[in-house]
Amino acid sequence: MPITLALAIPIEKFFRDCWKAVRGERRYALAELLADRGEAAGPAAIGLLDALAAPGAYASMTEALAAPPRTLLHGDFRPENMMVEDATGEVVVYDWQFASVGNGAYDLAYFSALVADPDDRRRLDPELRRAYVSGLAGSGAPVPRDLERDLRYGCLLALASFVMGAAVAGDDAASVETHRRGLRRLAAAALDWGAAVSDLFCHCYR
């Protein structure tokens, strides 16, 4: 979903309706998707999404990630939307319908959480963060004041995006599997990175 303040309220309402539908769907049961993380993981992830569905929470996260410094965001920045040119090694990114302008941590969180299953992603996390900060510094762009916090915000909004996608996925097997995998990976990342209900109404950028 785009990080756009003008759309925050209608998207929040749509997310709330989608979460009501997805929360009760057996095929998207977070307790099952996160079973390898222990009995507490599923309820913890459900608690985060319940809190994110509260009035004002999604808009609050959007407000935080729409604040300066801003950059171009892809909005659906995951490996499935990328290809590598064989001849040059250059990465080509496509599927830009959710492009917006906001905090680059949103795209980083989206990619980091979805690039691999949780065990492999945990090993990649430090390297991806270092590469991101190094790239910003090398280009003269401002380095985030609190990248870890920004990543938690971005991960929560990305998780909400996959809830919305799951709600409209229908019965297509490939689409259902894509959203099951995405929900599992994003929920695991949100828990690993310390996302908490208290994050959901934080206005640290004001």
PDB file of N, CA and C in Angstrom, residues 20-84:
ATOM      1  N   LYS A  20     -10.977  -8.305   9.833  1.00  0.00           N
ATOM      2  CA  LYS A  20     -12.118  -9.041  10.382  1.00  0.00           C
ATOM      3  C   LYS A  20     -12.369 -10.316   9.588  1.00  0.00           C
ATOM      4  N   ALA A  21     -12.216 -10.226   8.269  1.00  0.00           N
ATOM      5  CA  ALA A  21     -12.444 -11.397   7.424  1.00  0.00           C
ATOM      6  C   ALA A  21     -11.309 -12.411   7.543  1.00  0.00           C
ATOM      7  N   VAL A  22     -10.070 -11.929   7.492  1.00  0.00           N
ATOM      8  CA  VAL A  22      -8.910 -12.830   7.494  1.00  0.00           C
ATOM      9  C   VAL A  22      -8.702 -13.472   8.857  1.00  0.00           C
ATOM     10  N   ARG A  23      -9.019 -12.753   9.918  1.00  0.00           N
ATOM     11  CA  ARG A  23      -8.788 -13.257  11.279  1.00  0.00           C
ATOM     12  C   ARG A  23      -9.474 -14.597  11.513  1.00  0.00           C
ATOM     13  N   GLY A  24     -10.624 -14.783  10.890  1.00  0.00           N
ATOM     14  CA  GLY A  24     -11.367 -16.014  11.102  1.00  0.00           C
ATOM     15  C   GLY A  24     -11.148 -17.092  10.056  1.00  0.00           C
ATOM     16  N   GLU A  25     -10.246 -16.849   9.110  1.00  0.00           N
ATOM     17  CA  GLU A  25     -10.025 -17.823   8.039  1.00  0.00           C
ATOM     18  C   GLU A  25      -8.983 -18.857   8.458  1.00  0.00           C
ATOM     19  N   ARG A  26      -9.377 -20.115   8.410  1.00  0.00           N
ATOM     20  CA  ARG A  26      -8.486 -21.200   8.841  1.00  0.00           C
ATOM     21  C   ARG A  26      -7.196 -21.236   8.025  1.00  0.00           C
ATOM     22  N   ARG A  27      -7.283 -20.966   6.723  1.00  0.00           N
ATOM     23  CA  ARG A  27      -6.091 -21.074   5.892  1.00  0.00           C
ATOM     24  C   ARG A  27      -5.054 -20.005   6.207  1.00  0.00           C
ATOM     25  N   TYR A  28      -5.459 -18.919   6.892  1.00  0.00           N
ATOM     26  CA  TYR A  28      -4.521 -17.860   7.261  1.00  0.00           C
ATOM     27  C   TYR A  28      -4.284 -17.802   8.773  1.00  0.00           C
ATOM     28  N   ALA A  29      -4.569 -18.889   9.465  1.00  0.00           N
ATOM     29  CA  ALA A  29      -4.435 -18.906  10.925  1.00  0.00           C
ATOM     30  C   ALA A  29      -2.984 -18.659  11.340  1.00  0.00           C
ATOM     31  N   LEU A  30      -2.742 -17.551  12.026  1.00  0.00           N
ATOM     32  CA  LEU A  30      -1.369 -17.192  12.402  1.00  0.00           C
ATOM     33  C   LEU A  30      -0.783 -18.162  13.419  1.00  0.00           C
ATOM     34  N   ALA A  31      -1.617 -18.753  14.263  1.00  0.00           N
ATOM     35  CA  ALA A  31      -1.106 -19.734  15.220  1.00  0.00           C
ATOM     36  C   ALA A  31      -0.471 -20.913  14.487  1.00  0.00           C
ATOM     37  N   GLU A  32      -1.067 -21.290  13.363  1.00  0.00           N
ATOM     38  CA  GLU A  32      -0.522 -22.379  12.564  1.00  0.00           C
ATOM     39  C   GLU A  32       0.693 -21.929  11.766  1.00  0.00           C
ATOM     40  N   LEU A  33       0.598 -20.748  11.158  1.00  0.00           N
ATOM     41  CA  LEU A  33       1.704 -20.254  10.331  1.00  0.00           C
ATOM     42  C   LEU A  33       2.964 -20.004  11.154  1.00  0.00           C
ATOM     43  N   LEU A  34       2.791 -19.686  12.441  1.00  0.00           N
ATOM     44  CA  LEU A  34       3.931 -19.376  13.309  1.00  0.00           C
ATOM     45  C   LEU A  34       4.176 -20.480  14.337  1.00  0.00           C
ATOM     46  N   ALA A  35       3.681 -21.674  14.076  1.00  0.00           N
ATOM     47  CA  ALA A  35       3.749 -22.760  15.058  1.00  0.00           C
ATOM     48  C   ALA A  35       5.185 -23.077  15.471  1.00  0.00           C
ATOM     49  N   ASP A  36       6.136 -22.916  14.545  1.00  0.00           N
ATOM     50  CA  ASP A  36       7.521 -23.242  14.879  1.00  0.00           C
ATOM     51  C   ASP A  36       8.158 -22.228  15.819  1.00  0.00           C
ATOM     52  N   ARG A  37       7.484 -21.126  16.082  1.00  0.00           N
ATOM     53  CA  ARG A  37       8.009 -20.108  16.996  1.00  0.00           C
ATOM     54  C   ARG A  37       7.472 -20.274  18.418  1.00  0.00           C
ATOM     55  N   GLY A  38       6.640 -21.267  18.639  1.00  0.00           N
ATOM     56  CA  GLY A  38       6.101 -21.492  19.973  1.00  0.00           C
ATOM     57  C   GLY A  38       4.656 -21.048  20.081  1.00  0.00           C
ATOM     58  N   GLU A  39       4.011 -21.469  21.157  1.00  0.00           N
ATOM     59  CA  GLU A  39       2.582 -21.240  21.321  1.00  0.00           C
ATOM     60  C   GLU A  39       2.225 -19.765  21.452  1.00  0.00           C
ATOM     61  N   ALA A  40       3.149 -18.942  21.936  1.00  0.00           N
ATOM     62  CA  ALA A  40       2.832 -17.532  22.183  1.00  0.00           C
ATOM     63  C   ALA A  40       2.891 -16.683  20.922  1.00  0.00           C
ATOM     64  N   ALA A  41       3.551 -17.169  19.872  1.00  0.00           N
ATOM     65  CA  ALA A  41       3.794 -16.330  18.695  1.00  0.00           C
ATOM     66  C   ALA A  41       2.507 -15.967  17.969  1.00  0.00           C
ATOM     67  N   GLY A  42       1.643 -16.964  17.734  1.00  0.00           N
ATOM     68  CA  GLY A  42       0.394 -16.701  17.031  1.00  0.00           C
ATOM     69  C   GLY A  42      -0.461 -15.666  17.739  1.00  0.00           C
ATOM     70  N   PRO A  43      -0.766 -15.864  19.030  1.00  0.00           N
ATOM     71  CA  PRO A  43      -1.547 -14.856  19.752  1.00  0.00           C
ATOM     72  C   PRO A  43      -0.872 -13.483  19.780  1.00  0.00           C
ATOM     73  N   ALA A  44       0.454 -13.451  19.862  1.00  0.00           N
ATOM     74  CA  ALA A  44       1.151 -12.164  19.871  1.00  0.00           C
ATOM     75  C   ALA A  44       0.958 -11.433  18.546  1.00  0.00           C
ATOM     76  N   ALA A  45       1.069 -12.157  17.429  1.00  0.00           N
ATOM     77  CA  ALA A  45       0.875 -11.544  16.116  1.00  0.00           C
ATOM     78  C   ALA A  45      -0.572 -11.090  15.938  1.00  0.00           C
ATOM     79  N   ILE A  46      -1.520 -11.902  16.399  1.00  0.00           N
ATOM     80  CA  ILE A  46      -2.932 -11.518  16.325  1.00  0.00           C
ATOM     81  C   ILE A  46      -3.177 -10.261  17.159  1.00  0.00           C
ATOM     82  N   GLY A  47      -2.546 -10.182  18.321  1.00  0.00           N
ATOM     83  CA  GLY A  47      -2.682  -8.995  19.169  1.00  0.00           C
ATOM     84  C   GLY A  47      -2.175  -7.739  18.484  1.00  0.00           C
ATOM     85  N   LEU A  48      -1.052  -7.854  17.757  1.00  0.00           N
ATOM     86  CA  LEU A  48      -0.534  -6.699  17.008  1.00  0.00           C
ATOM     87  C   LEU A  48      -1.524  -6.254  15.938  1.00  0.00           C
ATOM     88  N   LEU A  49      -2.079  -7.214  15.199  1.00  0.00           N
ATOM     89  CA  LEU A  49      -3.019  -6.862  14.137  1.00  0.00           C
ATOM     90  C   LEU A  49      -4.330  -6.330  14.709  1.00  0.00           C
ATOM     91  N   ASP A  50      -4.785  -6.869  15.839  1.00  0.00           N
ATOM     92  CA  ASP A  50      -5.974  -6.325  16.491  1.00  0.00           C
ATOM     93  C   ASP A  50      -5.743  -4.859  16.865  1.00  0.00           C
ATOM     94  N   ALA A  51      -4.563  -4.565  17.407  1.00  0.00           N
ATOM     95  CA  ALA A  51      -4.248  -3.193  17.802  1.00  0.00           C
ATOM     96  C   ALA A  51      -4.115  -2.287  16.576  1.00  0.00           C
ATOM     97  N   LEU A  52      -3.532  -2.820  15.512  1.00  0.00           N
ATOM     98  CA  LEU A  52      -3.374  -2.033  14.290  1.00  0.00           C
ATOM     99  C   LEU A  52      -4.722  -1.717  13.657  1.00  0.00           C
ATOM    100  N   ALA A  53      -5.730  -2.564  13.919  1.00  0.00           N
ATOM    101  CA  ALA A  53      -7.067  -2.340  13.382  1.00  0.00           C
ATOM    102  C   ALA A  53      -7.884  -1.363  14.227  1.00  0.00           C
ATOM    103  N   ALA A  54      -7.350  -0.923  15.358  1.00  0.00           N
ATOM    104  CA  ALA A  54      -8.053   0.050  16.188  1.00  0.00           C
ATOM    105  C   ALA A  54      -8.103   1.402  15.475  1.00  0.00           C
ATOM    106  N   PRO A  55      -9.148   2.184  15.690  1.00  0.00           N
ATOM    107  CA  PRO A  55      -9.269   3.483  15.020  1.00  0.00           C
ATOM    108  C   PRO A  55      -8.046   4.369  15.252  1.00  0.00           C
ATOM    109  N   GLY A  56      -7.468   4.842  14.161  1.00  0.00           N
ATOM    110  CA  GLY A  56      -6.336   5.749  14.229  1.00  0.00           C
ATOM    111  C   GLY A  56      -4.970   5.105  14.184  1.00  0.00           C
ATOM    112  N   ALA A  57      -4.891   3.799  14.426  1.00  0.00           N
ATOM    113  CA  ALA A  57      -3.582   3.148  14.513  1.00  0.00           C
ATOM    114  C   ALA A  57      -2.883   3.092  13.163  1.00  0.00           C
ATOM    115  N   TYR A  58      -3.577   2.610  12.134  1.00  0.00           N
ATOM    116  CA  TYR A  58      -2.956   2.521  10.808  1.00  0.00           C
ATOM    117  C   TYR A  58      -2.569   3.913  10.322  1.00  0.00           C
ATOM    118  N   ALA A  59      -3.444   4.885  10.521  1.00  0.00           N
ATOM    119  CA  ALA A  59      -3.146   6.254  10.094  1.00  0.00           C
ATOM    120  C   ALA A  59      -1.948   6.817  10.846  1.00  0.00           C
ATOM    121  N   SER A  60      -1.813   6.445  12.112  1.00  0.00           N
ATOM    122  CA  SER A  60      -0.673   6.896  12.914  1.00  0.00           C
ATOM    123  C   SER A  60       0.640   6.367  12.353  1.00  0.00           C
ATOM    124  N   MET A  61       0.654   5.081  11.973  1.00  0.00           N
ATOM    125  CA  MET A  61       1.848   4.496  11.366  1.00  0.00           C
ATOM    126  C   MET A  61       2.167   5.175  10.033  1.00  0.00           C
ATOM    127  N   THR A  62       1.135   5.439   9.252  1.00  0.00           N
ATOM    128  CA  THR A  62       1.340   6.102   7.968  1.00  0.00           C
ATOM    129  C   THR A  62       1.905   7.494   8.168  1.00  0.00           C
ATOM    130  N   GLU A  63       1.367   8.213   9.139  1.00  0.00           N
ATOM    131  CA  GLU A  63       1.867   9.555   9.433  1.00  0.00           C
ATOM    132  C   GLU A  63       3.347   9.517   9.796  1.00  0.00           C
ATOM    133  N   ALA A  64       3.732   8.545  10.606  1.00  0.00           N
ATOM    134  CA  ALA A  64       5.136   8.443  11.013  1.00  0.00           C
ATOM    135  C   ALA A  64       6.049   8.199   9.815  1.00  0.00           C
ATOM    136  N   LEU A  65       5.631   7.323   8.910  1.00  0.00           N
ATOM    137  CA  LEU A  65       6.491   6.970   7.780  1.00  0.00           C
ATOM    138  C   LEU A  65       6.371   7.939   6.613  1.00  0.00           C
ATOM    139  N   ALA A  66       5.435   8.869   6.681  1.00  0.00           N
ATOM    140  CA  ALA A  66       5.317   9.900   5.645  1.00  0.00           C
ATOM    141  C   ALA A  66       6.097  11.159   6.004  1.00  0.00           C
ATOM    142  N   ALA A  67       6.671  11.183   7.211  1.00  0.00           N
ATOM    143  CA  ALA A  67       7.396  12.369   7.663  1.00  0.00           C
ATOM    144  C   ALA A  67       8.800  12.414   7.049  1.00  0.00           C
ATOM    145  N   PRO A  68       9.397  13.608   6.916  1.00  0.00           N
ATOM    146  CA  PRO A  68      10.771  13.722   6.404  1.00  0.00           C
ATOM    147  C   PRO A  68      11.756  13.017   7.334  1.00  0.00           C
ATOM    148  N   PRO A  69      12.906  12.583   6.773  1.00  0.00           N
ATOM    149  CA  PRO A  69      13.314  12.664   5.362  1.00  0.00           C
ATOM    150  C   PRO A  69      12.595  11.618   4.511  1.00  0.00           C
ATOM    151  N   ARG A  70      12.266  11.991   3.283  1.00  0.00           N
ATOM    152  CA  ARG A  70      11.487  11.129   2.406  1.00  0.00           C
ATOM    153  C   ARG A  70      12.278  10.766   1.157  1.00  0.00           C
ATOM    154  N   THR A  71      11.861   9.657   0.560  1.00  0.00           N
ATOM    155  CA  THR A  71      12.456   9.202  -0.694  1.00  0.00           C
ATOM    156  C   THR A  71      11.374   8.492  -1.514  1.00  0.00           C
ATOM    157  N   LEU A  72      11.700   8.134  -2.724  1.00  0.00           N
ATOM    158  CA  LEU A  72      10.764   7.369  -3.552  1.00  0.00           C
ATOM    159  C   LEU A  72      10.614   5.962  -2.977  1.00  0.00           C
ATOM    160  N   LEU A  73       9.370   5.533  -2.809  1.00  0.00           N
ATOM    161  CA  LEU A  73       9.079   4.187  -2.318  1.00  0.00           C
ATOM    162  C   LEU A  73       8.410   3.374  -3.413  1.00  0.00           C
ATOM    163  N   HIS A  74       8.787   2.111  -3.494  1.00  0.00           N
ATOM    164  CA  HIS A  74       8.154   1.204  -4.444  1.00  0.00           C
ATOM    165  C   HIS A  74       6.786   0.768  -3.932  1.00  0.00           C
ATOM    166  N   GLY A  75       6.718   0.386  -2.668  1.00  0.00           N
ATOM    167  CA  GLY A  75       5.455   0.026  -2.046  1.00  0.00           C
ATOM    168  C   GLY A  75       5.124  -1.456  -2.045  1.00  0.00           C
ATOM    169  N   ASP A  76       5.824  -2.235  -2.868  1.00  0.00           N
ATOM    170  CA  ASP A  76       5.630  -3.702  -2.908  1.00  0.00           C
ATOM    171  C   ASP A  76       6.988  -4.327  -3.219  1.00  0.00           C
ATOM    172  N   PHE A  77       7.980  -3.912  -2.428  1.00  0.00           N
ATOM    173  CA  PHE A  77       9.390  -4.158  -2.725  1.00  0.00           C
ATOM    174  C   PHE A  77       9.815  -5.531  -2.213  1.00  0.00           C
ATOM    175  N   ARG A  78       9.613  -6.530  -3.056  1.00  0.00           N
ATOM    176  CA  ARG A  78       9.930  -7.910  -2.694  1.00  0.00           C
ATOM    177  C   ARG A  78      10.550  -8.612  -3.900  1.00  0.00           C
ATOM    178  N   PRO A  79      11.218  -9.728  -3.655  1.00  0.00           N
ATOM    179  CA  PRO A  79      11.948 -10.402  -4.744  1.00  0.00           C
ATOM    180  C   PRO A  79      11.095 -10.741  -5.952  1.00  0.00           C
ATOM    181  N   GLU A  80       9.807 -11.057  -5.734  1.00  0.00           N
ATOM    182  CA  GLU A  80       8.939 -11.412  -6.859  1.00  0.00           C
ATOM    183  C   GLU A  80       8.753 -10.263  -7.842  1.00  0.00           C
ATOM    184  N   ASN A  81       9.035  -9.034  -7.414  1.00  0.00           N
ATOM    185  CA  ASN A  81       8.889  -7.867  -8.282  1.00  0.00           C
ATOM    186  C   ASN A  81      10.231  -7.352  -8.784  1.00  0.00           C
ATOM    187  N   MET A  82      11.226  -8.241  -8.817  1.00  0.00           N
ATOM    188  CA  MET A  82      12.559  -7.865  -9.276  1.00  0.00           C
ATOM    189  C   MET A  82      13.096  -8.908 -10.244  1.00  0.00           C
ATOM    190  N   MET A  83      13.977  -8.448 -11.121  1.00  0.00           N
ATOM    191  CA  MET A  83      14.701  -9.369 -11.987  1.00  0.00           C
ATOM    192  C   MET A  83      16.111  -8.817 -12.174  1.00  0.00           C
ATOM    193  N   VAL A  84      17.044  -9.718 -12.448  1.00  0.00           N
ATOM    194  CA  VAL A  84      18.444  -9.341 -12.646  1.00  0.00           C
ATOM    195  C   VAL A  84      18.803  -9.530 -14.108  1.00  0.00           C
TER     196      VAL A  84
END
